[in-house]
GROMACS .gro file of C-alpha atoms in nm:
model
  264
    1MET     CA    1   4.541   3.512   2.095
    2LYS     CA    2   4.840   3.739   2.159
    3ILE     CA    3   5.031   3.934   1.894
    4LYS     CA    4   5.375   4.009   2.033
    5GLN     CA    5   5.549   4.331   1.931
    6GLN     CA    6   5.908   4.213   1.904
    7GLN     CA    7   6.070   4.559   1.900
    8GLU     CA    8   5.989   4.923   1.962
    9PHE     CA    9   5.764   5.082   1.703
   10LYS     CA   10   5.951   5.270   1.431
   11PRO     CA   11   5.832   5.597   1.271
   12GLY     CA   12   5.544   5.533   1.033
   13ILE     CA   13   5.257   5.285   1.034
   14THR     CA   14   5.285   4.943   1.197
   15PRO     CA   15   4.986   4.725   1.092
   16ILE     CA   16   4.879   4.484   1.367
   17VAL     CA   17   4.529   4.360   1.273
   18ASP     CA   18   4.402   4.359   0.913
   19SER     CA   19   4.031   4.297   0.859
   20LYS     CA   20   4.111   4.148   0.519
   21GLY     CA   21   4.384   3.921   0.655
   22PRO     CA   22   4.400   3.626   0.894
   23TYR     CA   23   4.198   3.811   1.162
   24LYS     CA   24   3.909   3.913   0.939
   25GLU     CA   25   3.652   3.785   1.190
   26PHE     CA   26   3.740   4.087   1.407
   27LEU     CA   27   3.587   4.317   1.144
   28MET     CA   28   3.834   4.599   1.208
   29ASP     CA   29   4.188   4.713   1.136
   30PHE     CA   30   4.430   4.814   1.410
   31GLU     CA   31   4.753   5.006   1.349
   32ILE     CA   32   5.007   5.205   1.550
   33LEU     CA   33   5.136   5.531   1.403
   34LYS     CA   34   5.467   5.666   1.537
   35MET     CA   35   5.573   6.016   1.433
   36ASN     CA   36   5.852   6.262   1.498
   37GLN     CA   37   5.842   6.639   1.465
   38GLY     CA   38   5.760   6.758   1.115
   39GLN     CA   39   5.638   6.424   0.983
   40LYS     CA   40   5.298   6.408   0.814
   41TYR     CA   41   5.032   6.141   0.759
   42SER     CA   42   4.717   6.140   0.548
   43ASN     CA   43   4.434   5.896   0.488
   44SER     CA   44   4.103   5.900   0.296
   45GLU     CA   45   3.993   5.537   0.304
   46PRO     CA   46   3.622   5.452   0.266
   47LEU     CA   47   3.603   5.349   0.632
   48GLU     CA   48   3.510   5.480   0.972
   49ARG     CA   49   3.846   5.572   1.127
   50ALA     CA   50   3.932   5.651   1.488
   51TYR     CA   51   4.265   5.809   1.588
   52LEU     CA   52   4.344   5.782   1.959
   53LEU     CA   53   4.638   5.994   2.076
   54ILE     CA   54   4.841   5.787   2.323
   55ASN     CA   55   5.102   6.059   2.372
   56GLY     CA   56   5.241   6.353   2.178
   57LYS     CA   57   5.136   6.676   2.010
   58ILE     CA   58   4.978   6.692   1.664
   59LYS     CA   59   4.784   6.917   1.430
   60VAL     CA   60   4.488   6.742   1.266
   61SER     CA   61   4.318   6.871   0.950
   62PHE     CA   62   3.987   6.762   0.798
   63GLN     CA   63   3.688   6.928   0.628
   64ASP     CA   64   3.853   7.274   0.629
   65LYS     CA   65   3.918   7.245   1.003
   66GLU     CA   66   4.247   7.245   1.190
   67GLU     CA   67   4.295   7.153   1.553
   68ILE     CA   68   4.603   7.111   1.770
   69ILE     CA   69   4.574   6.834   2.026
   70GLU     CA   70   4.825   6.728   2.288
   71ARG     CA   71   4.860   6.454   2.549
   72GLU     CA   72   5.172   6.434   2.762
   73ASN     CA   73   5.127   6.069   2.858
   74PHE     CA   74   4.866   5.794   2.880
   75TYR     CA   75   4.877   5.734   3.256
   76ASP     CA   76   4.810   6.083   3.398
   77TYR     CA   77   4.614   6.248   3.115
   78ASP     CA   78   4.272   6.181   2.965
   79PRO     CA   79   4.240   6.056   2.608
   80ILE     CA   80   4.172   6.258   2.294
   81LEU     CA   81   4.028   6.082   1.990
   82VAL     CA   82   3.942   6.201   1.639
   83GLN     CA   83   3.672   6.009   1.448
   84VAL     CA   84   3.622   6.054   1.072
   85TYR     CA   85   3.385   5.888   0.828
   86ASN     CA   86   3.411   5.728   0.483
   87ASN     CA   87   3.639   5.898   0.229
   88VAL     CA   88   3.705   6.212   0.436
   89GLU     CA   89   4.059   6.336   0.379
   90PHE     CA   90   4.230   6.335   0.718
   91GLU     CA   91   4.579   6.471   0.782
   92ILE     CA   92   4.814   6.476   1.079
   93GLU     CA   93   5.125   6.689   1.124
   94CYS     CA   94   5.347   6.596   1.417
   95LEU     CA   95   5.453   6.889   1.637
   96ASN     CA   96   5.694   6.714   1.873
   97GLU     CA   97   5.917   6.409   1.902
   98ASP     CA   98   5.796   6.058   1.983
   99THR     CA   99   5.423   6.089   1.918
  100GLU     CA  100   5.220   5.767   1.922
  101ILE     CA  101   4.865   5.715   1.790
  102ALA     CA  102   4.641   5.407   1.789
  103ILE     CA  103   4.429   5.378   1.474
  104PHE     CA  104   4.113   5.170   1.439
  105LYS     CA  105   3.917   5.134   1.113
  106THR     CA  106   3.600   4.953   1.015
  107GLU     CA  107   3.322   4.954   0.758
  108ASN     CA  108   3.034   5.189   0.841
  109ASP     CA  109   2.775   5.342   0.608
  110LYS     CA  110   2.580   5.510   0.892
  111LEU     CA  111   2.839   5.759   1.012
  112ASP     CA  112   2.832   6.084   0.812
  113TYR     CA  113   3.009   6.335   1.041
  114CYS     CA  114   3.348   6.384   1.204
  115ARG     CA  115   3.404   6.441   1.573
  116ILE     CA  116   3.683   6.510   1.823
  117TYR     CA  117   3.630   6.350   2.164
  118THR     CA  118   3.790   6.525   2.460
  119LYS     CA  119   3.747   6.506   2.839
  120ASP     CA  120   3.407   6.677   2.820
  121ASP     CA  121   3.271   6.409   2.582
  122ILE     CA  122   3.393   6.090   2.742
  123ARG     CA  123   3.286   5.903   3.056
  124ILE     CA  124   3.554   5.861   3.325
  125GLU     CA  125   3.484   5.625   3.616
  126ILE     CA  126   3.669   5.459   3.900
  127ARG     CA  127   3.522   5.112   3.885
  128GLY     CA  128   3.538   4.850   4.157
  129LYS     CA  129   3.569   5.107   4.435
  130GLY     CA  130   3.425   4.983   4.763
  131THR     CA  131   3.396   4.619   4.654
  132MET     CA  132   3.617   4.307   4.661
  133LYS     CA  133   3.852   4.470   4.915
  134GLU     CA  134   3.955   4.722   4.645
  135THR     CA  135   4.131   4.448   4.448
  136ALA     CA  136   3.955   4.545   4.122
  137THR     CA  137   3.975   4.924   4.146
  138ARG     CA  138   4.078   5.090   3.820
  139ILE     CA  139   4.020   5.400   3.608
  140VAL     CA  140   3.793   5.341   3.306
  141ARG     CA  141   3.776   5.602   3.030
  142THR     CA  142   3.493   5.528   2.787
  143ILE     CA  143   3.548   5.738   2.474
  144ILE     CA  144   3.286   5.595   2.237
  145ASP     CA  145   3.004   5.355   2.317
  146HIS     CA  146   2.651   5.305   2.188
  147SER     CA  147   2.514   5.576   2.420
  148ILE     CA  148   2.784   5.834   2.335
  149ASN     CA  149   2.762   5.774   1.959
  150PRO     CA  150   2.506   5.521   1.831
  151ASP     CA  151   2.620   5.582   1.471
  152SER     CA  152   2.968   5.442   1.532
  153ASN     CA  153   3.046   5.076   1.469
  154LEU     CA  154   3.325   5.093   1.727
  155MET     CA  155   3.330   5.103   2.105
  156ILE     CA  156   3.662   5.243   2.228
  157GLY     CA  157   3.803   5.318   2.569
  158GLU     CA  158   4.100   5.287   2.802
  159ASP     CA  159   4.167   5.127   3.138
  160MET     CA  160   4.444   5.244   3.369
  161HIS     CA  161   4.508   4.973   3.625
  162TYR     CA  162   4.635   5.046   3.969
  163PRO     CA  163   4.934   4.818   4.037
  164GLY     CA  164   4.848   4.469   4.154
  165LYS     CA  165   4.476   4.502   4.084
  166TRP     CA  166   4.227   4.337   3.852
  167ALA     CA  167   3.996   4.448   3.572
  168GLY     CA  168   3.713   4.267   3.399
  169PHE     CA  169   3.620   4.087   3.718
  170PRO     CA  170   3.379   3.927   3.792
  171SER     CA  171   3.468   3.732   3.479
  172HIS     CA  172   3.267   3.852   3.181
  173TYR     CA  173   3.223   3.789   2.810
  174HIS     CA  174   3.021   3.918   2.513
  175PRO     CA  175   2.936   3.805   2.159
  176GLN     CA  176   3.123   4.091   1.989
  177PRO     CA  177   3.497   4.065   1.900
  178GLU     CA  178   3.741   4.282   2.095
  179ILE     CA  179   4.102   4.402   2.070
  180TYR     CA  180   4.323   4.493   2.369
  181PHE     CA  181   4.650   4.688   2.334
  182TYR     CA  182   4.882   4.722   2.635
  183LYS     CA  183   5.139   4.956   2.783
  184PHE     CA  184   5.296   4.963   3.130
  185TYR     CA  185   5.434   5.225   3.364
  186PRO     CA  186   5.723   5.166   3.413
  187SER     CA  187   5.753   5.002   3.071
  188ASN     CA  188   5.918   4.680   3.195
  189GLY     CA  189   5.601   4.582   3.382
  190PHE     CA  190   5.372   4.292   3.307
  191GLY     CA  191   5.028   4.153   3.373
  192LEU     CA  192   4.830   3.835   3.324
  193LEU     CA  193   4.506   3.770   3.137
  194LYS     CA  194   4.273   3.474   3.180
  195LEU     CA  195   4.137   3.417   2.829
  196GLU     CA  196   3.876   3.144   2.887
  197ASP     CA  197   4.103   2.847   2.982
  198GLU     CA  198   4.429   3.007   2.866
  199GLY     CA  199   4.673   3.221   3.063
  200VAL     CA  200   4.831   3.506   2.863
  201LEU     CA  201   5.141   3.702   2.967
  202LEU     CA  202   5.093   4.074   2.899
  203GLU     CA  203   5.390   4.302   2.830
  204GLN     CA  204   5.467   4.641   2.673
  205ASN     CA  205   5.301   4.690   2.331
  206ASP     CA  206   5.130   4.349   2.328
  207THR     CA  207   4.799   4.310   2.146
  208VAL     CA  208   4.542   4.050   2.247
  209LEU     CA  209   4.255   3.941   2.020
  210ILE     CA  210   3.947   3.831   2.214
  211ARG     CA  211   3.712   3.614   2.014
  212PRO     CA  212   3.338   3.621   2.091
  213ASN     CA  213   3.211   3.465   2.414
  214LEU     CA  214   3.552   3.409   2.578
  215ASP     CA  215   3.573   3.543   2.932
  216HIS     CA  216   3.872   3.771   2.994
  217PRO     CA  217   3.956   3.908   3.343
  218GLN     CA  218   4.312   4.034   3.396
  219VAL     CA  219   4.554   4.156   3.662
  220ALA     CA  220   4.856   4.391   3.675
  221ALA     CA  221   5.179   4.299   3.854
  222PRO     CA  222   5.246   4.480   4.184
  223GLY     CA  223   5.433   4.807   4.134
  224TYR     CA  224   5.331   4.851   3.770
  225GLY     CA  225   5.050   5.056   3.627
  226MET     CA  226   4.889   4.865   3.340
  227TYR     CA  227   4.723   5.062   3.060
  228PHE     CA  228   4.520   4.908   2.785
  229ILE     CA  229   4.305   5.032   2.500
  230TRP     CA  230   3.994   4.823   2.445
  231THR     CA  231   3.802   4.829   2.118
  232ILE     CA  232   3.485   4.632   2.049
  233ARG     CA  233   3.329   4.601   1.704
  234HIS     CA  234   2.949   4.620   1.720
  235LEU     CA  235   2.771   4.348   1.524
  236GLU     CA  236   2.491   4.420   1.279
  237GLY     CA  237   2.172   4.424   1.484
  238ASN     CA  238   2.366   4.335   1.800
  239PRO     CA  239   2.569   4.629   1.937
  240TYR     CA  240   2.768   4.589   2.256
  241LEU     CA  241   2.561   4.731   2.544
  242ALA     CA  242   2.683   4.549   2.856
  243PRO     CA  243   2.901   4.253   2.955
  244ILE     CA  244   2.764   3.912   3.050
  245PHE     CA  245   2.904   3.805   3.386
  246LYS     CA  246   2.994   3.448   3.482
  247ASP     CA  247   2.738   3.345   3.743
  248GLU     CA  248   2.985   3.162   3.966
  249HIS     CA  249   3.186   3.481   4.038
  250LYS     CA  250   2.910   3.741   4.070
  251TRP     CA  251   2.895   3.706   4.447
  252ALA     CA  252   3.241   3.862   4.492
  253GLU     CA  253   3.129   4.217   4.407
  254GLU     CA  254   2.813   4.217   4.618
  255PRO     CA  255   2.829   4.496   4.877
  256ASP     CA  256   2.783   4.250   5.164
  257ALA     CA  257   3.020   3.984   5.029
  258VAL     CA  258   3.232   3.831   5.304
  259ILE     CA  259   3.579   3.755   5.167
  260TRP     CA  260   3.861   3.560   5.331
  261PRO     CA  261   4.028   3.620   5.572
  262ASP     CA  262   3.722   3.797   5.712
  263LYS     CA  263   3.512   3.488   5.641
  264HIS     CA  264   3.451   3.270   5.950
   0.00000   0.00000   0.00000
């Protein structure tokens, strides 16, 4: 299911997914926070909260700590994410114009510490390299997963697609719900997602909700870098650990796979 952002985000909070609303089966909230210089934001909800800086410069304050974090853009620079736990007072002061932050929230009684994730904490990979004629090569930035923080109920990361290439292939699925949020470089780009038997057009600021056990490979249009944030909500007793691949497509990424037109 796609949630289309009909216009550019305005300063302040734009709610996209509400765990108490029509998408409650996703077990998490998703919001976009836009800020200009001098604006402030605070939150102390009884939830695990993750603040992913897409671009901008901010000062964050929590538990008598202050930290300035900056990210010039999402396509050339690695992510920075601040994670806080239930009821912690968290504040942001914007230090430049046009700052954008993705916010994810969920229930979690296990997490009892705050953490800032920077390049040294996350896992950055170039996946697909050397297979499938480089048609699925992309940069994957895993910020939080079960190995990086087993106390979190969220798995969060980013993909930066090379133009014209695929991600999530061979086709895969998993029993945990997932949210994708998209941007393009340049911003008038587009991509396509196969969501089980449905084709979904992907454009700037679109959100896609992926229900459990639907396979979801996707491709970027030639000439356009496609960025997306992916967030999976772990299930009680069943955290996300690895995707389940569709058997009929596994052969394509084998090192000795012979792919047309080389196939005789």
